[in-house]
mmCIF file of C-alpha atoms and ligand atoms in Angstrom:
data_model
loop_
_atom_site.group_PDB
_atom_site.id
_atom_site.type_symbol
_atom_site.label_atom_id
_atom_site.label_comp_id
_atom_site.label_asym_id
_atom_site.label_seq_id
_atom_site.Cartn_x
_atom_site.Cartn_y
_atom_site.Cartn_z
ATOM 1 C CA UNK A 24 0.000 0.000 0.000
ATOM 2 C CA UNK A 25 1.360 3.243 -0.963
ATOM 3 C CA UNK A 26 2.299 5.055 2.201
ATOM 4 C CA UNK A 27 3.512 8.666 1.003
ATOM 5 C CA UNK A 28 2.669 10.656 -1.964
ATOM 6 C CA UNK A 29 4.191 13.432 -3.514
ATOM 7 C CA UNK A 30 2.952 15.758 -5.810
ATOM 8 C CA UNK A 31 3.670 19.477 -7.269
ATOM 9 C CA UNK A 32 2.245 21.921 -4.210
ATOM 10 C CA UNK A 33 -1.646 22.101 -5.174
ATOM 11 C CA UNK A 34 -3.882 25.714 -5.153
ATOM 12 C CA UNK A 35 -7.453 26.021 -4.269
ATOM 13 C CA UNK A 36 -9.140 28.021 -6.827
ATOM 14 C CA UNK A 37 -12.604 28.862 -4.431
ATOM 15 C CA UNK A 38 -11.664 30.118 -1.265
ATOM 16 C CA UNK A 39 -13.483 31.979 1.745
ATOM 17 C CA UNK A 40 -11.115 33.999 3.842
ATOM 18 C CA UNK A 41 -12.801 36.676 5.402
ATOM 19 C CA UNK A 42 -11.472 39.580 6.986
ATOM 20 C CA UNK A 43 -10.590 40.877 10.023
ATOM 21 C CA UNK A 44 -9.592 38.636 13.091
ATOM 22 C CA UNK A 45 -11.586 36.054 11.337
ATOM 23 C CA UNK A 46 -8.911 36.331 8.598
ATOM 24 C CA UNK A 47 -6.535 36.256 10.870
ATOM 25 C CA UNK A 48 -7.686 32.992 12.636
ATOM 26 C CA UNK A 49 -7.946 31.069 9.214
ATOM 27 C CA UNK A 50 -5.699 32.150 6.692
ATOM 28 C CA UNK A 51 -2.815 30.477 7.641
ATOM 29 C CA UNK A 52 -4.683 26.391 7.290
ATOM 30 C CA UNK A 53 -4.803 27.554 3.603
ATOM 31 C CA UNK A 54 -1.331 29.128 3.469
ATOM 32 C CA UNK A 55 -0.112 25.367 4.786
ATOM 33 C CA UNK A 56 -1.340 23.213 2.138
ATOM 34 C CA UNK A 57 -1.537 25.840 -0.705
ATOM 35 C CA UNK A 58 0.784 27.537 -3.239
ATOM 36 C CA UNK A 59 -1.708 30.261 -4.391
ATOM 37 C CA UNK A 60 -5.761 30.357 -3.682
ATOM 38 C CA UNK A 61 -8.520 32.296 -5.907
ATOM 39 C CA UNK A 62 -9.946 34.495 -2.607
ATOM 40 C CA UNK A 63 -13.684 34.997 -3.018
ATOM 41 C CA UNK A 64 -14.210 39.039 -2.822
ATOM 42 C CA UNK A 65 -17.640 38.636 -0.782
ATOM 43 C CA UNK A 66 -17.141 40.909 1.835
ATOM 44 C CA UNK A 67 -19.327 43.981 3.271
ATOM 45 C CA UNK A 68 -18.885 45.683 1.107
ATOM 46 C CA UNK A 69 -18.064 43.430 -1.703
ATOM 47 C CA UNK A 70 -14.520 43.692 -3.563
ATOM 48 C CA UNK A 71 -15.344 45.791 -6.563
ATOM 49 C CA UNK A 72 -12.692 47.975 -7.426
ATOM 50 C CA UNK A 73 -8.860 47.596 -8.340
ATOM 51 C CA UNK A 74 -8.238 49.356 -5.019
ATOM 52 C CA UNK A 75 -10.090 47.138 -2.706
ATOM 53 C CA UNK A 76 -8.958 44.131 -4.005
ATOM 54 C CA UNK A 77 -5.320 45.325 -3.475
ATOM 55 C CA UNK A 78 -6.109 46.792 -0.114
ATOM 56 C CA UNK A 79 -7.618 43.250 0.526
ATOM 57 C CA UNK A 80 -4.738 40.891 -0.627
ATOM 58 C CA UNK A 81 -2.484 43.200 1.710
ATOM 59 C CA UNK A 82 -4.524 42.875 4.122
ATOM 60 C CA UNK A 83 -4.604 38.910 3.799
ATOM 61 C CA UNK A 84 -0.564 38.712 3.496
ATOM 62 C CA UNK A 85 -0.397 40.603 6.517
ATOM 63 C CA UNK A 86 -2.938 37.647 8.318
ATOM 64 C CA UNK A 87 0.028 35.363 7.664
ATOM 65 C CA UNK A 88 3.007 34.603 9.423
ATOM 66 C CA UNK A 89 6.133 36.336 8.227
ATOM 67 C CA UNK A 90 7.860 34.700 5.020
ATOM 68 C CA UNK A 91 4.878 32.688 4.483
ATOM 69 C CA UNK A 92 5.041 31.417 0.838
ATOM 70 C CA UNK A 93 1.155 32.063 -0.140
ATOM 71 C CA UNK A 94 -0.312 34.104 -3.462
ATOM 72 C CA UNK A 95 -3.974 34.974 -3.277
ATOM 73 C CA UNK A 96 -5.322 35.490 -6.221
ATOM 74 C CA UNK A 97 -7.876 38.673 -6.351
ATOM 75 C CA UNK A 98 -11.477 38.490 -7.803
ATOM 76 C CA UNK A 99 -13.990 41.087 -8.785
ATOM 77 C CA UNK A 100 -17.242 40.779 -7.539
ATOM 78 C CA UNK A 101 -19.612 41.929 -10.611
ATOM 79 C CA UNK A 102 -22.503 44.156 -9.709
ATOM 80 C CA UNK A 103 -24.968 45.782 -12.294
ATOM 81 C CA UNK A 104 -23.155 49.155 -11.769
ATOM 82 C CA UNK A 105 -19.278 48.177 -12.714
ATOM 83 C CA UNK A 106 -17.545 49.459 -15.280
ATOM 84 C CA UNK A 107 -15.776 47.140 -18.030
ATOM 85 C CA UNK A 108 -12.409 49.371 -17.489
ATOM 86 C CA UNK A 109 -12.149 48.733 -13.880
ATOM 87 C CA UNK A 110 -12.257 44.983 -14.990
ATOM 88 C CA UNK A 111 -9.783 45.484 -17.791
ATOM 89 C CA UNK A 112 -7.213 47.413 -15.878
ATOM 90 C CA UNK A 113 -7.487 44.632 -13.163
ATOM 91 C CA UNK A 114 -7.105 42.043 -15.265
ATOM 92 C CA UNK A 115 -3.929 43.634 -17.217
ATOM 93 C CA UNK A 116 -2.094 44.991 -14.151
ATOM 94 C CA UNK A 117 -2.907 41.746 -12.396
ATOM 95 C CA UNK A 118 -5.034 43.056 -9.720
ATOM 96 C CA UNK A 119 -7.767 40.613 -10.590
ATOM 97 C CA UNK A 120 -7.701 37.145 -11.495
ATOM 98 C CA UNK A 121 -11.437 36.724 -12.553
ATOM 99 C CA UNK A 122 -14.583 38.079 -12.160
ATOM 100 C CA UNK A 123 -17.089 36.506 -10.058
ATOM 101 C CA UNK A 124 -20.738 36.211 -11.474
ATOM 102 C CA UNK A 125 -22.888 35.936 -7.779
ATOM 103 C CA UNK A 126 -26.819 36.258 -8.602
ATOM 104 C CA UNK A 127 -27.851 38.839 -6.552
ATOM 105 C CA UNK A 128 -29.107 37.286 -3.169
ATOM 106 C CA UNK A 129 -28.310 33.842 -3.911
ATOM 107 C CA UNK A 130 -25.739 33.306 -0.776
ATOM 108 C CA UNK A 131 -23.355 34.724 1.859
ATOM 109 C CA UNK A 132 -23.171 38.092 1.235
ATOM 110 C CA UNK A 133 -24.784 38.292 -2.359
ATOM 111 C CA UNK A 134 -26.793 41.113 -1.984
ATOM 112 C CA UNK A 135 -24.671 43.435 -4.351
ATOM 113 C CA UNK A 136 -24.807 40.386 -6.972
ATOM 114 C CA UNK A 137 -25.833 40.489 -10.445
ATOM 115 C CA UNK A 138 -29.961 40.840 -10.898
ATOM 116 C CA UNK A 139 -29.750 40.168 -14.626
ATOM 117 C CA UNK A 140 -26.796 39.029 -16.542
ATOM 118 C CA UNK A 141 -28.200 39.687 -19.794
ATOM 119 C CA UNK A 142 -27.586 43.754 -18.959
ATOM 120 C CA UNK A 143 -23.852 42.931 -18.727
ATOM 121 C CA UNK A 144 -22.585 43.264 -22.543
ATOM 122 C CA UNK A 145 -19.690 45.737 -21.929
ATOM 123 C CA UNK A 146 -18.421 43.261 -18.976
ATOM 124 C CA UNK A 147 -19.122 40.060 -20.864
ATOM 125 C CA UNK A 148 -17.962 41.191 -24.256
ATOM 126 C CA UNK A 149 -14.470 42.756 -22.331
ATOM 127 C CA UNK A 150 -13.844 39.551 -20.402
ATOM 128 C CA UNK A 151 -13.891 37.495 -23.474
ATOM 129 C CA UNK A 152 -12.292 39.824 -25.524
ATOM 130 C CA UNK A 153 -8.999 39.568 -23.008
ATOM 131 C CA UNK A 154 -9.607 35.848 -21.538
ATOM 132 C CA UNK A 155 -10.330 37.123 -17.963
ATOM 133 C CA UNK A 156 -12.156 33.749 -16.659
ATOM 134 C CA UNK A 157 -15.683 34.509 -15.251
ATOM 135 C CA UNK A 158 -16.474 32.331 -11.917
ATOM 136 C CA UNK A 159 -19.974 31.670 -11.881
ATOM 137 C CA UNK A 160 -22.092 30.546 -8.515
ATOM 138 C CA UNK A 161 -24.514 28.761 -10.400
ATOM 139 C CA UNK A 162 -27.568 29.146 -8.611
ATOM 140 C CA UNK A 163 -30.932 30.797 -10.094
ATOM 141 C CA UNK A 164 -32.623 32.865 -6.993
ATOM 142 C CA UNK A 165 -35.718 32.382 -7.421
ATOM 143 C CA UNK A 166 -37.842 30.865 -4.061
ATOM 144 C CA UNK A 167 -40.538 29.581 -6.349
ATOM 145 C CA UNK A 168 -37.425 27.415 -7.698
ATOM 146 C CA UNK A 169 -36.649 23.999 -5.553
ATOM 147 C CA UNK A 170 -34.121 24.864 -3.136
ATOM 148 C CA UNK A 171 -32.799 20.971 -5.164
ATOM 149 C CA UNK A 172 -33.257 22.769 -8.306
ATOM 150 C CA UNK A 173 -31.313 25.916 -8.154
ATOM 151 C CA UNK A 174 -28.418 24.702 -9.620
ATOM 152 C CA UNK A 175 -29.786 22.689 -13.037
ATOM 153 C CA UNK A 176 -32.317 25.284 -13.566
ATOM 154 C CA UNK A 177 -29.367 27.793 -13.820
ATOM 155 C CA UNK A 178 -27.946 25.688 -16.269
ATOM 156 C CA UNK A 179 -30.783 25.311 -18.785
ATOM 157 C CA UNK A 180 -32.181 28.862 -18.462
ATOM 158 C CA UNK A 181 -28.908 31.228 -18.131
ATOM 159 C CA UNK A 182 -25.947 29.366 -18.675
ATOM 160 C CA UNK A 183 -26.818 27.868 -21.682
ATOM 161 C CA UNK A 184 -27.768 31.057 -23.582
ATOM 162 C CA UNK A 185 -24.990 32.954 -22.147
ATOM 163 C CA UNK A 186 -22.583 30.430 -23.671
ATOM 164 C CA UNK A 187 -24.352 30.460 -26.945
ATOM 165 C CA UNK A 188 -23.867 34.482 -26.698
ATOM 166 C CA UNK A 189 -20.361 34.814 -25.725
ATOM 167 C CA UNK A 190 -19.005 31.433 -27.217
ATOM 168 C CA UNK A 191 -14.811 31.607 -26.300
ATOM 169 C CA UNK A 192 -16.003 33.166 -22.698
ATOM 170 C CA UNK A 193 -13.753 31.525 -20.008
ATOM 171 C CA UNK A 194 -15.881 30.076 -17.612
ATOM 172 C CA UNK A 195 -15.599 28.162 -14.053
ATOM 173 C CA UNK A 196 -18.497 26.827 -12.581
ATOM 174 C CA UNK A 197 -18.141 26.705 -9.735
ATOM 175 C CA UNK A 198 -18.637 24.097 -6.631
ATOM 176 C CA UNK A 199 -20.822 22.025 -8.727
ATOM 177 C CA UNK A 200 -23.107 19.511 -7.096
ATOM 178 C CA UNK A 201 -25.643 17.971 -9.667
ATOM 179 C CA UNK A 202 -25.062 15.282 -12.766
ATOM 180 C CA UNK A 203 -26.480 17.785 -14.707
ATOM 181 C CA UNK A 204 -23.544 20.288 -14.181
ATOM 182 C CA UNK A 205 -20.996 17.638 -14.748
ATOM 183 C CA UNK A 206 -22.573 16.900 -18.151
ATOM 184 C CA UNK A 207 -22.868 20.349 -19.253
ATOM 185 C CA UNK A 208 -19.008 20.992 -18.485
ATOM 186 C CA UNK A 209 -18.156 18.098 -20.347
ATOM 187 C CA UNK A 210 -20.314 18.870 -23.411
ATOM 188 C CA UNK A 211 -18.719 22.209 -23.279
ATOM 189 C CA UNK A 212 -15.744 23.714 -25.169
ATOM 190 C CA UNK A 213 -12.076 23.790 -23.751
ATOM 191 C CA UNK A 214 -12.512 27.139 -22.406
ATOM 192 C CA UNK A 215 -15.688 25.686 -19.633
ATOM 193 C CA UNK A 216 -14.480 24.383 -16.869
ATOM 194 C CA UNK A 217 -15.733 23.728 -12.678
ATOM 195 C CA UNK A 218 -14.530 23.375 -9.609
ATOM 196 C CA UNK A 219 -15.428 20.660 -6.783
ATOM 197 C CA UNK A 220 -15.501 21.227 -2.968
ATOM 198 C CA UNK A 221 -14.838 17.849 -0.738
ATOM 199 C CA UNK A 222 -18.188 18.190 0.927
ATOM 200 C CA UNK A 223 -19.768 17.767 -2.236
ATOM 201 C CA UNK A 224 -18.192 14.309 -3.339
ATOM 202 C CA UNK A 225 -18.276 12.912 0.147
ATOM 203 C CA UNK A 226 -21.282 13.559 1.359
ATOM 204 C CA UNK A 227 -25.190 13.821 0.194
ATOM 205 C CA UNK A 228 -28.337 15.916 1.435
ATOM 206 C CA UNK A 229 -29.160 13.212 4.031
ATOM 207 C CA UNK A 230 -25.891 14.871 6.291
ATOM 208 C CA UNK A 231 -27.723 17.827 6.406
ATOM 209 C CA UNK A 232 -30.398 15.892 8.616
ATOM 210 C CA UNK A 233 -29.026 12.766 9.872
ATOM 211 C CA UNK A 234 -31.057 12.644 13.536
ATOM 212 C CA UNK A 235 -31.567 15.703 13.855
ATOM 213 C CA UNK A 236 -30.667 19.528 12.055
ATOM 214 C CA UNK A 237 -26.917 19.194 10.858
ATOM 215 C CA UNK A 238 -26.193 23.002 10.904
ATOM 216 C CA UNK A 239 -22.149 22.486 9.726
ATOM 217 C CA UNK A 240 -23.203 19.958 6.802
ATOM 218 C CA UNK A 241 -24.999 23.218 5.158
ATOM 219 C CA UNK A 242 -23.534 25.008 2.631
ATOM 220 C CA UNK A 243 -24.645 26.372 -0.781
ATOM 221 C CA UNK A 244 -25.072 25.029 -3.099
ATOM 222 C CA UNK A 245 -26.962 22.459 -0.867
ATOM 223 C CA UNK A 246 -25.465 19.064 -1.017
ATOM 224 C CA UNK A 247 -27.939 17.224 -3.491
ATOM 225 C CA UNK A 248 -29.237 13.183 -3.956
ATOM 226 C CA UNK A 249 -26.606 10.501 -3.860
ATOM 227 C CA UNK A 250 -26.694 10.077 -7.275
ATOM 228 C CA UNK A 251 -25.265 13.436 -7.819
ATOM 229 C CA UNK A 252 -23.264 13.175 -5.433
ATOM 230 C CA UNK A 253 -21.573 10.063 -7.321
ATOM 231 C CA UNK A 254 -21.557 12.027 -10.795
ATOM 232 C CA UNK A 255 -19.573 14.804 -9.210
ATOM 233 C CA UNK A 256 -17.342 12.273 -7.636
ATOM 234 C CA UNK A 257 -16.718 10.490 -10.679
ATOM 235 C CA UNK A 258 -16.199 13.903 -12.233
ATOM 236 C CA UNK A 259 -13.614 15.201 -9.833
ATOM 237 C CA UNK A 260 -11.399 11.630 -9.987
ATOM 238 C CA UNK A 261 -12.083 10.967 -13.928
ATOM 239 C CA UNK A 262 -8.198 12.492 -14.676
ATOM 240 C CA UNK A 263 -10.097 15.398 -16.748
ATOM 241 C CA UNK A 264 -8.656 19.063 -17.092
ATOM 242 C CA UNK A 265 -12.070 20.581 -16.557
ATOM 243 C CA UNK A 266 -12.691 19.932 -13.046
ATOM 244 C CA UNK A 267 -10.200 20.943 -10.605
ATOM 245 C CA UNK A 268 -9.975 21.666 -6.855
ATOM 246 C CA UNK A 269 -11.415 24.556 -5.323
ATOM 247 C CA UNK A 270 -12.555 23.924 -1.303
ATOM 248 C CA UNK A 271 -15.498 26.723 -0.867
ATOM 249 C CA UNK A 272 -13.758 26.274 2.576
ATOM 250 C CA UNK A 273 -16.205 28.879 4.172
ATOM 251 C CA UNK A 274 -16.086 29.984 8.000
ATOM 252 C CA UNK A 275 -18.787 30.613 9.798
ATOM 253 C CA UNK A 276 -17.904 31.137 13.591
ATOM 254 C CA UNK A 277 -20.243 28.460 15.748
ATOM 255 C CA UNK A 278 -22.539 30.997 16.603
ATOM 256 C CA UNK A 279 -23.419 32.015 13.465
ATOM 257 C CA UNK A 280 -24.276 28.261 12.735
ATOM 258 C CA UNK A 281 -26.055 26.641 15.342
ATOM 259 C CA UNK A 282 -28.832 29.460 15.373
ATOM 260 C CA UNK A 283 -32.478 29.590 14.214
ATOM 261 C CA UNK A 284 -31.304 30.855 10.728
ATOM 262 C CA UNK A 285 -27.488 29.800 10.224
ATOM 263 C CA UNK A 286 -24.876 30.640 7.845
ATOM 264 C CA UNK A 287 -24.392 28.409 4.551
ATOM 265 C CA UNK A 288 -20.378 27.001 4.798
ATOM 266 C CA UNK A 289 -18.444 24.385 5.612
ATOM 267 C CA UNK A 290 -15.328 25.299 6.738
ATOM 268 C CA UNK A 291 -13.003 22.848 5.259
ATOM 269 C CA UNK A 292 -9.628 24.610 5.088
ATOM 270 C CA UNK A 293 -7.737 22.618 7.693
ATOM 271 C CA UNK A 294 -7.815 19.278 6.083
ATOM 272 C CA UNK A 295 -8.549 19.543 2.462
ATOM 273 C CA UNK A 296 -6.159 17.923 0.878
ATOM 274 C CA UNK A 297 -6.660 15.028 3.244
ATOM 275 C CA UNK A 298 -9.782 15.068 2.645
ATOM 276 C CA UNK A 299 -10.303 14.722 -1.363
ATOM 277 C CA UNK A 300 -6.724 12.102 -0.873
ATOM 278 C CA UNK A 301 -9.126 9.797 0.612
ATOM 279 C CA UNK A 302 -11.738 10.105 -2.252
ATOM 280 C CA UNK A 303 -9.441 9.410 -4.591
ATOM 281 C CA UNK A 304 -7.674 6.695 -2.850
ATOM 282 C CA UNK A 305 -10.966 5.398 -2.034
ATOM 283 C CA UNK A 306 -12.219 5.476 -6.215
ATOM 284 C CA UNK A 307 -8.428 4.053 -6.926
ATOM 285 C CA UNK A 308 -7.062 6.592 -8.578
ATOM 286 C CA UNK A 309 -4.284 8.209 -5.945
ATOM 287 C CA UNK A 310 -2.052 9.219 -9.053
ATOM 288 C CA UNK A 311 -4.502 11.336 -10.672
ATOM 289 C CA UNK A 312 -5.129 13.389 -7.294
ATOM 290 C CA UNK A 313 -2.509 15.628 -8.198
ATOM 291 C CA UNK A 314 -3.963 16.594 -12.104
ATOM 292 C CA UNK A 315 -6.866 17.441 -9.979
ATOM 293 C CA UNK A 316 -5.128 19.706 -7.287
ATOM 294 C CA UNK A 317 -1.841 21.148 -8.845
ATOM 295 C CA UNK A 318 -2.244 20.672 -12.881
ATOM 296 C CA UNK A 319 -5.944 21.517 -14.226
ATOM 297 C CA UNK A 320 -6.469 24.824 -12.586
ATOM 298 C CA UNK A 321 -2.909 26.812 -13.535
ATOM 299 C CA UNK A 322 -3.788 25.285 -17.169
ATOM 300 C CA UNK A 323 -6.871 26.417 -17.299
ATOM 301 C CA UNK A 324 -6.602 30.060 -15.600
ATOM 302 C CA UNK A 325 -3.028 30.151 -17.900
ATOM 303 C CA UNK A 326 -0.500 30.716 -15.034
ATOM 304 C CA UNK A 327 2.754 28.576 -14.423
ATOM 305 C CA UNK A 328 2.393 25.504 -12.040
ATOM 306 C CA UNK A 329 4.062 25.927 -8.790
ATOM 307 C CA UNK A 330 7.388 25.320 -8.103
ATOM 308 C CA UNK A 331 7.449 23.073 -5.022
ATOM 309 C CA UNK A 332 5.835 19.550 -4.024
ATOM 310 C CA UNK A 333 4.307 18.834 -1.240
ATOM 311 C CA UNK A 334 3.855 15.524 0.637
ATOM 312 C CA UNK A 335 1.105 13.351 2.505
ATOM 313 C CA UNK A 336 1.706 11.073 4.235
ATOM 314 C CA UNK A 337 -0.631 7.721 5.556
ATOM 315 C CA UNK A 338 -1.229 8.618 9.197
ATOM 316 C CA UNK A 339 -4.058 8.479 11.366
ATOM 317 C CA UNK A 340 -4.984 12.432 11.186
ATOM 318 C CA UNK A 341 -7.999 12.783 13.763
ATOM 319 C CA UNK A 342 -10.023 16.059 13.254
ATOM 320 C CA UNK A 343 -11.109 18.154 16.487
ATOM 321 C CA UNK A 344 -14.478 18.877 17.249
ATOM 322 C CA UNK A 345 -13.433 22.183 17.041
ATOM 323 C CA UNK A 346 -10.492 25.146 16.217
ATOM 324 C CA UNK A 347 -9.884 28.302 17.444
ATOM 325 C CA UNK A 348 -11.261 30.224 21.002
ATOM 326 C CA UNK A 349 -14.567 32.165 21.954
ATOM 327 C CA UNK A 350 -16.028 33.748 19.483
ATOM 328 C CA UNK A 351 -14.013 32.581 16.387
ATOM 329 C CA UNK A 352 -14.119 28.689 17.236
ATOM 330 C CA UNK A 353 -15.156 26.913 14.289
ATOM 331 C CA UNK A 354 -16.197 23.763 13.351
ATOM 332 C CA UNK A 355 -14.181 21.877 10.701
ATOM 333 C CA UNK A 356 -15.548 19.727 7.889
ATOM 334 C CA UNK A 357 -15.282 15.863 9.067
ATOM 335 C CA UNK A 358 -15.038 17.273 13.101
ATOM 336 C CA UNK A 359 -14.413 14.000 15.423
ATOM 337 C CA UNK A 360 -13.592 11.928 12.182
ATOM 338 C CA UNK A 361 -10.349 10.492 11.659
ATOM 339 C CA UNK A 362 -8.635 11.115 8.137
ATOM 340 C CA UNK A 363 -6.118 8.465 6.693
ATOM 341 C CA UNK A 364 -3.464 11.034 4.921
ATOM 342 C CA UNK A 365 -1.747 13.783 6.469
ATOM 343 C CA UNK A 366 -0.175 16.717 4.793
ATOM 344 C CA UNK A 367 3.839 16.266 6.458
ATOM 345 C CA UNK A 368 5.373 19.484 7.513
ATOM 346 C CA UNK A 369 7.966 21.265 5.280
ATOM 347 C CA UNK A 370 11.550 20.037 5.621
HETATM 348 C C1 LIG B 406 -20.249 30.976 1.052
HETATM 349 C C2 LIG B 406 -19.947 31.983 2.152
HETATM 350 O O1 LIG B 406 -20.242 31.703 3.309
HETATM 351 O O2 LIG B 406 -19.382 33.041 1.842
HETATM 352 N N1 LIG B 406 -21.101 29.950 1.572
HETATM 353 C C3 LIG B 406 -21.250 28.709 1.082
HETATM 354 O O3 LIG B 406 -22.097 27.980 1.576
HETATM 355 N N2 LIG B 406 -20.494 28.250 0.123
HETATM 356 C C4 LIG B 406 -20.826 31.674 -0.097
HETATM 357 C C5 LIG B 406 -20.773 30.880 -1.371
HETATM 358 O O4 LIG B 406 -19.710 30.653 -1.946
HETATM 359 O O5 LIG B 406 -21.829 30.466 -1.836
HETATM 360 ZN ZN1 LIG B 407 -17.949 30.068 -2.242
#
C-alpha cells in the first residue's frame, strides 16, 4: 500500500477567507497546504474595485506569518453598476484574477450580486475579448425554484444562452453539485471548466439531517441526492482538465451556525487535501489526485504551475471537534472523524 505521496504543491481556486480577526484565525490552514488560492471578494462591502482588491490581498498577506510562501489570487465581484475598465485594468495589471458572477441574493453576502446578466454586454464582451475567466455561482434565486433545483435550472435557463452568446467566454463553474452540471461541463468547449468542494463528493443531502438539524453539513449550493453526489465524484477523480480543486472552505464562527437561521459554509480549510486524498484513494485513482489539485487549474486560468511539491503522508490524522477560542471557534468539515493522509510538515 502506498504510504507517502508526492505531488507538485496544489492551489485552491474557491476560497473563503474573510477579513478581520476572522482572517486572521484562518488564513494560515490555507497558506499550509496551498501555493496560491482564488480568494472569493464577498465581503461587506463586496470587492469591486482595483483598489479594494489590493487593499484586501495586503490585508490577507499581513494575516500570515512572516515569510509565508502564499499568493492569493484577487477576484472582482460583478454588480450591475461596474464598469468594463475597472475589470480590464485589473485584469492587465494583475489586480484581478477573474470576475465573479454571484446572482444577486443567492448566498453569503450576495446582496450586491448580479440581478440580470443579460444587462452585462460591456463586462461580458471585455472579459472574453482579453480571456479574464468569469467564476460563476450557479444558482438561479428564485424561491418559487426547488431549493434541489437551483443549480440545473441555472444551467438550462442562463448558462446555456450565455454560452451560446459569448461562445470563447472563459468560464468556471463553480462548486458544482448535480449530474447535470458535470454533463454540461463536459459537453462544453475547452474554455468551460468547474470546480469541486470535498463536501460535495463525500457527502449527500441526508448529512444535512441525519437525527436531527446538521447546521455544519450546510452550505450552498446544498449538497444534493446521492446520485449526484456520485456524478460529481466520478467527475472530480475521472483524470479530466475541466474539473479541478477549489474547497469553498467557508467559516462561519459556531454561533453564526447553530442558530435559528445559520450561515451556509463548511469550513473545510484545515484538512482539504486530506480530505479529497481519501476520495481518490478510495475510487483508486491516488495518481490522478494531483492533475486534480496542482495541474488543471494553472492550465486552465493560464498561469505557471508551482514550483514546489508537497507531501502526505498515511497517518491516522484525527479532526477536532473544534479550532480556534470564543467567538471565532469553528467547526471543521469531518469534526471528530479520523482522516487516513496527512499533509507532512515542510523540511
Ligand atoms: C459561502 C460563504 O459563506 O461566503 N457559503 C457557502 O455555503 N459556500 C458563499 C458561497 O460561496 O456560496
Ligand atoms: Zn464560495
Amino acid at each position: 500500500m502506498t504510504q507517502t505521496l508526492t505531488i507538485r504543491r496544489p492551489d485552491d481556486w474557491h476560497l473563503h477567507l474573510r477579513d478581520g480577526d476572522m482572517l486572521k484565525t484562518v488564513a494560515h490552514y490555507t497558506a499550509r497546504q496551498f501555493a496560491r488560492a482564488i480568494v472569493m471578494p464577498n465581503l461587506t462591502p463586496p470587492v469591486s474595485t482595483v483598489e479594494a482588491a489590493n487593499a484586501y490581498r495586503q490585508r490577507i498577506l499581513d494575516a500570515l506569518p512572516q515569510g509565508t510562501d502564499f499568493t492569493p489570487l484577487m477576484v472582482c465581484y460583478l454588480t450591475d453598476s461596474i464598469d468594463p475598465a475597472e475589470i480590464e485594468r485589473g485584469y492587465t495589471s494583475g489586480a484581478f484574477a477573474a470576475c465573479k458572477l454571484y446572482p444577486a441574493h443567492a448566498t453569503t453576502n450576495s446582496a450586491h450580486g448580479v440581478t440580470d446578466i443579460r444587462k452585462m454586454t460591456g463586462v461580458l464582451e471585455t472579459m472574453q475579448r482579453i480571456g479574464m475567466p468569469l467564476l460563476i455561482h450557479g444558482e438561479v434565486t428564485d424561491r418559487h425554484v426547488d431549493i434541489f433545483d437551483r443549480e440545473a435550472v441555472f444551467i438550462e435557463t442562463i448558462l446555456t444562452p450565455l454560452v451560446a452568446d459569448y461562445p470563447d467566454l472563459k468560464i468556471v463553474l463553480e462548486h458544482i453539485t448535480t449530474s447535470e452540471a458535470v454533463d454540461f461541463v463536459n459537453a462544453a468547449g475547452p474554455n468551460i471548466a468547474a470546480t469541486i468542494t470535498p463536501q460535495h463528493i463525500i457527502i449527500n443531502r441526508n448529512a444535512i439531517f441525519d437525527g436531527g438539524i446538521r447546521p455544519h453539513a450546510y452550505c450552498l449550493p446544498v449538497a444534493k441526492r446521492e446520485q449526484h453526489r456520485l456524478a460529481v465524484r466520478a467527475a472530480a477523480v475521472s483524470g479530466s482538465p475541466k474539473f479541478f480543486l477549489g474547497t469553498d472552505s467557508a467559516p462561519h464562527a459556531i454561533g453564526r451556525k447553530e442558530t435559528a437561521c445559520g450561515c451556509a459554509g463548511i469550513f473545510n480549510a484545515p484538512y482539504a487535501l486530506e480530505s479529497y486524498a481519501q476520495v481518490f484513494e478510495d475510487e483508486g485513482v491516488l495518481d490522478r489526485l494531483e492533475g486534480f489539485a496542482s495541474l488543471h487549474g494553472p492550465r486552465f486560468y493560464g498561469l505557471p504551475l508551482n514550483e514546489g511539491m508537497v507531501t502526505l503522508e498515511r497517518v491516522d490524522t484525527p479532526v477536532p471537534d473544534s479550532l480556534g477560542e470564543g467567538a471565532l471557534a469553528l467547526v471543521p468539515f469531518h469534526a471528530g472523524e479520523t482522516l487516513r493522509w496527512r499533509l507532512a510538515e515542510k523540511a
